[in-house]
Tab-separated table of C-alpha atoms in Angstrom:
chain	number	residue	atom	x	y	z
A	1	MET	CA	0.000	0.000	0.000
A	2	THR	CA	2.968	2.302	0.016
A	3	ASP	CA	4.814	3.467	-3.056
A	4	ARG	CA	7.978	1.769	-1.832
A	5	PRO	CA	7.619	-1.952	-1.001
A	6	SER	CA	9.691	-3.350	1.805
A	7	PRO	CA	12.296	-5.885	0.678
A	8	SER	CA	12.392	-7.475	4.114
A	9	GLY	CA	12.654	-11.234	4.050
A	10	SER	CA	13.266	-11.601	0.322
A	11	ASN	CA	16.274	-12.112	-1.908
A	12	SER	CA	17.428	-8.760	-3.296
A	13	CYS	CA	18.098	-10.273	-6.744
A	14	MET	CA	14.499	-11.443	-7.199
A	15	SER	CA	12.689	-9.575	-9.973
A	16	HIS	CA	9.261	-10.065	-8.397
A	17	GLN	CA	7.985	-9.698	-4.871
A	18	LEU	CA	4.783	-10.062	-2.889
A	19	VAL	CA	3.552	-6.644	-1.709
A	20	ASP	CA	0.319	-6.481	0.311
A	21	GLY	CA	-0.801	-9.720	-1.323
A	22	HIS	CA	0.046	-8.596	-4.872
A	23	VAL	CA	2.865	-9.990	-6.986
A	24	VAL	CA	4.718	-7.013	-8.450
A	25	ASP	CA	7.698	-6.418	-10.691
A	26	LEU	CA	10.243	-4.554	-8.563
A	27	ASP	CA	11.760	-2.635	-11.472
A	28	THR	CA	8.318	-1.318	-12.392
A	29	VAL	CA	7.572	-0.379	-8.795
A	30	ARG	CA	10.867	1.507	-8.498
A	31	ASP	CA	10.173	3.422	-11.729
A	32	VAL	CA	6.654	4.296	-10.604
A	33	THR	CA	7.930	5.350	-7.190
A	34	ARG	CA	10.458	7.724	-8.746
A	35	PHE	CA	7.795	9.190	-11.024
A	36	ARG	CA	5.341	9.698	-8.174
A	37	ASN	CA	7.917	11.288	-5.892
A	38	ALA	CA	8.894	13.768	-8.605
A	39	THR	CA	5.237	14.509	-9.361
A	40	ARG	CA	4.529	15.072	-5.670
A	41	GLN	CA	7.252	17.677	-5.453
A	42	GLU	CA	5.814	19.500	-8.479
A	43	LEU	CA	2.328	19.465	-6.984
A	44	TYR	CA	3.540	20.557	-3.536
A	45	ALA	CA	5.237	23.512	-5.238
A	46	LYS	CA	2.011	24.435	-7.064
A	47	ARG	CA	0.040	24.177	-3.820
A	48	LYS	CA	2.558	26.320	-1.949
A	49	ALA	CA	2.317	29.033	-4.616
A	50	VAL	CA	-1.438	29.462	-4.037
A	51	SER	CA	-2.354	32.379	-1.777
A	52	LEU	CA	-4.308	31.789	1.423
A	53	ASP	CA	-7.275	33.764	0.055
A	54	ALA	CA	-7.309	31.691	-3.128
A	55	ARG	CA	-7.134	28.487	-1.115
A	56	ARG	CA	-10.071	29.607	1.006
A	57	ALA	CA	-12.071	30.413	-2.125
A	58	THR	CA	-11.344	26.940	-3.507
A	59	ALA	CA	-12.428	25.345	-0.223
A	60	THR	CA	-15.698	27.296	-0.320
A	61	ALA	CA	-16.330	26.195	-3.908
A	62	ILE	CA	-15.586	22.586	-2.998
A	63	GLY	CA	-18.041	22.834	-0.104
A	64	THR	CA	-20.771	23.846	-2.555
A	65	LEU	CA	-19.915	20.941	-4.854
A	66	LEU	CA	-19.935	18.538	-1.900
A	67	ASN	CA	-23.370	19.749	-0.863
A	68	GLU	CA	-24.659	19.037	-4.372
A	69	ALA	CA	-23.019	15.610	-4.493
A	70	ILE	CA	-24.191	14.491	-1.048
A	71	GLY	CA	-27.694	15.954	-1.018
A	72	ASP	CA	-29.565	15.747	2.286
A	73	PRO	CA	-26.836	14.881	4.815
A	74	LYS	CA	-29.137	14.095	7.737
A	75	ASP	CA	-28.010	10.939	9.574
A	76	LYS	CA	-25.323	10.182	6.986
A	77	VAL	CA	-21.949	9.264	8.456
A	78	ILE	CA	-19.391	11.424	6.665
A	79	ALA	CA	-15.654	11.027	7.128
A	80	ALA	CA	-13.707	14.199	6.402
A	81	TYR	CA	-10.150	15.111	7.435
A	82	TRP	CA	-8.057	17.607	9.382
A	83	PRO	CA	-6.024	19.674	6.880
A	84	ILE	CA	-2.243	19.259	6.770
A	85	ARG	CA	0.446	20.285	4.263
A	86	GLY	CA	-1.702	22.995	2.702
A	87	GLU	CA	-4.719	20.742	2.046
A	88	LEU	CA	-8.060	22.460	1.565
A	89	ASP	CA	-9.563	23.388	4.923
A	90	LEU	CA	-13.127	22.044	5.069
A	91	ARG	CA	-13.713	22.602	8.776
A	92	ASP	CA	-16.348	25.300	8.207
A	93	TRP	CA	-18.127	22.965	5.795
A	94	MET	CA	-17.882	20.153	8.341
A	95	ALA	CA	-19.457	22.362	11.018
A	96	ASN	CA	-22.282	23.209	8.604
A	97	MET	CA	-22.828	19.515	7.848
A	98	HIS	CA	-23.042	18.893	11.600
A	99	LYS	CA	-25.744	21.585	11.900
A	100	ARG	CA	-27.663	19.927	9.066
A	101	GLY	CA	-27.749	16.583	10.850
A	102	ALA	CA	-24.771	14.723	9.412
A	103	ILE	CA	-22.619	12.550	11.661
A	104	LEU	CA	-19.024	13.635	11.127
A	105	SER	CA	-15.834	11.693	11.709
A	106	LEU	CA	-12.096	12.191	11.319
A	107	PRO	CA	-9.367	9.692	10.388
A	108	VAL	CA	-7.388	8.196	13.243
A	109	MET	CA	-4.261	6.117	12.736
A	110	PRO	CA	-4.309	3.311	15.340
A	111	ALA	CA	-0.694	2.418	14.488
A	112	LYS	CA	1.793	3.276	11.776
A	113	HIS	CA	1.294	1.427	8.475
A	114	GLN	CA	-2.182	0.248	9.549
A	115	PRO	CA	-5.570	1.135	8.011
A	116	LEU	CA	-7.217	4.267	9.322
A	117	GLU	CA	-10.185	4.312	11.643
A	118	PHE	CA	-12.794	7.084	11.608
A	119	HIS	CA	-13.810	8.535	14.972
A	120	HIS	CA	-16.805	10.718	15.747
A	121	TRP	CA	-16.180	14.473	15.620
A	122	THR	CA	-18.264	17.551	16.326
A	123	PRO	CA	-17.213	21.215	16.356
A	124	ARG	CA	-17.040	20.934	20.155
A	125	SER	CA	-14.909	17.794	20.252
A	126	GLU	CA	-11.812	17.927	22.405
A	127	MET	CA	-8.789	17.217	20.230
A	128	GLN	CA	-5.402	15.668	20.869
A	129	MET	CA	-2.323	15.035	18.765
A	130	GLY	CA	-2.177	11.709	16.932
A	131	HIS	CA	0.537	10.181	14.763
A	132	PHE	CA	2.532	12.710	12.709
A	133	ASN	CA	1.113	15.450	14.983
A	134	ILE	CA	-2.246	15.404	13.233
A	135	PRO	CA	-5.141	16.411	15.536
A	136	ILE	CA	-7.659	13.666	16.263
A	137	PRO	CA	-10.721	13.453	18.515
A	138	ALA	CA	-9.659	12.793	22.115
A	139	ALA	CA	-12.629	10.491	22.689
A	140	SER	CA	-12.389	7.143	20.916
A	141	ALA	CA	-15.664	6.578	19.062
A	142	PRO	CA	-15.138	4.605	15.808
A	143	LEU	CA	-17.771	4.915	13.097
A	144	ASP	CA	-18.436	3.190	9.778
A	145	PRO	CA	-18.691	6.012	7.195
A	146	ASP	CA	-21.234	6.095	4.405
A	147	ILE	CA	-19.136	8.739	2.630
A	148	ILE	CA	-15.384	9.341	2.816
A	149	VAL	CA	-14.078	12.720	1.665
A	150	VAL	CA	-10.452	12.266	0.616
A	151	PRO	CA	-7.965	15.122	0.075
A	152	LEU	CA	-6.099	15.043	-3.227
A	153	LEU	CA	-2.539	16.011	-3.948
A	154	GLY	CA	-2.981	14.691	-7.480
A	155	VAL	CA	-5.603	12.719	-9.376
A	156	ASP	CA	-5.488	11.114	-12.786
A	157	ALA	CA	-7.994	10.683	-15.592
A	158	ALA	CA	-9.018	7.259	-14.285
A	159	GLN	CA	-9.779	8.701	-10.809
A	160	TYR	CA	-6.760	7.234	-9.060
A	161	ARG	CA	-5.424	9.457	-6.294
A	162	LEU	CA	-1.890	10.604	-5.624
A	163	GLY	CA	-1.481	11.291	-1.921
A	164	ASN	CA	1.422	11.987	0.389
A	165	GLY	CA	2.940	8.558	-0.190
A	166	GLY	CA	2.158	6.714	3.035
A	167	GLY	CA	-0.533	4.497	1.499
A	168	TYR	CA	-2.927	4.953	4.425
A	169	TYR	CA	-6.033	5.777	2.406
A	170	ASP	CA	-5.436	2.897	-0.024
A	171	ARG	CA	-5.136	0.454	2.882
A	172	THR	CA	-8.276	1.902	4.408
A	173	LEU	CA	-10.477	2.124	1.316
A	174	ALA	CA	-9.613	-1.436	0.299
A	175	ARG	CA	-11.297	-2.529	3.524
A	176	ARG	CA	-14.329	-0.248	3.143
A	177	PRO	CA	-15.735	-1.115	-0.304
A	178	ASN	CA	-19.268	0.022	0.584
A	179	ALA	CA	-18.302	3.604	1.414
A	180	HIS	CA	-18.747	6.196	-1.326
A	181	THR	CA	-15.422	7.950	-1.816
A	182	ILE	CA	-15.174	11.587	-2.916
A	183	GLY	CA	-11.779	13.035	-3.800
A	184	ILE	CA	-11.531	16.816	-3.481
A	185	GLY	CA	-8.876	19.275	-4.561
A	186	ALA	CA	-7.862	22.223	-6.721
A	187	GLU	CA	-7.927	22.010	-10.504
A	188	PHE	CA	-4.114	21.895	-10.685
A	189	CYS	CA	-4.315	18.437	-9.052
A	190	GLN	CA	-5.137	16.885	-12.423
A	191	ILE	CA	-2.434	14.724	-13.994
A	192	GLN	CA	-2.590	12.260	-16.860
A	193	THR	CA	-1.824	9.121	-14.856
A	194	ILE	CA	-0.294	7.949	-11.589
A	195	PHE	CA	0.579	4.608	-13.250
A	196	PRO	CA	-1.758	2.749	-10.880
A	197	GLN	CA	-0.475	-0.339	-9.144
A	198	PRO	CA	-2.556	-3.312	-7.959
A	199	TRP	CA	-3.046	-1.821	-4.492
A	200	ASP	CA	-4.216	1.616	-5.681
A	201	ILE	CA	-7.925	2.295	-5.129
A	202	LYS	CA	-10.012	4.212	-7.662
A	203	LEU	CA	-12.244	6.892	-6.126
A	204	ASN	CA	-15.964	7.016	-6.896
A	205	THR	CA	-16.301	10.768	-7.377
A	206	ILE	CA	-13.815	13.580	-8.047
A	207	LEU	CA	-14.619	17.225	-7.242
A	208	LEU	CA	-12.178	19.940	-8.319
A	209	ALA	CA	-12.451	23.715	-8.176
A	210	PRO	CA	-10.286	26.646	-9.341
């Protein structure tokens, strides 16, 4: 589920390896990893160049698109996220969804390299620092989301997501096939392909805004 498979326990001269249950060609994986790392740096640079006001405007536009895509949110369990690394800040939208009757949750990493859990959040939730210093709800209250809103660093024409490289969302979404996934980001996120690998998970819906 990460871009870089671990060679632990295998012969370094082998041309194929089992990664998360998938047999992969190591040369291909290395080439794809290099491509993705270079693409990430380009996209981080584009994100950094966007002014705070422009980023806020994009977040507002995405909130409108999310409202249209989700419809009546009452009693729907929606997983959002706490923004890091310049991701679009949807916390005002999340608070509005809470007022409209949605049940909100945030991703929680129970341990490194493990699938994410989603714990109940409200605008009044007490927060604490989780792994990688990302705020998470202090009270442990796992939920099973109907909808998962996923931040995009990049996204390709086939709706495969390029994230920060840890593989956490791919691990998670593979285990939650019934959740509707919505990738959100700025228009500059679009790329031709991420060269998807067997463990990459295609998103159901993509919402982009200027």
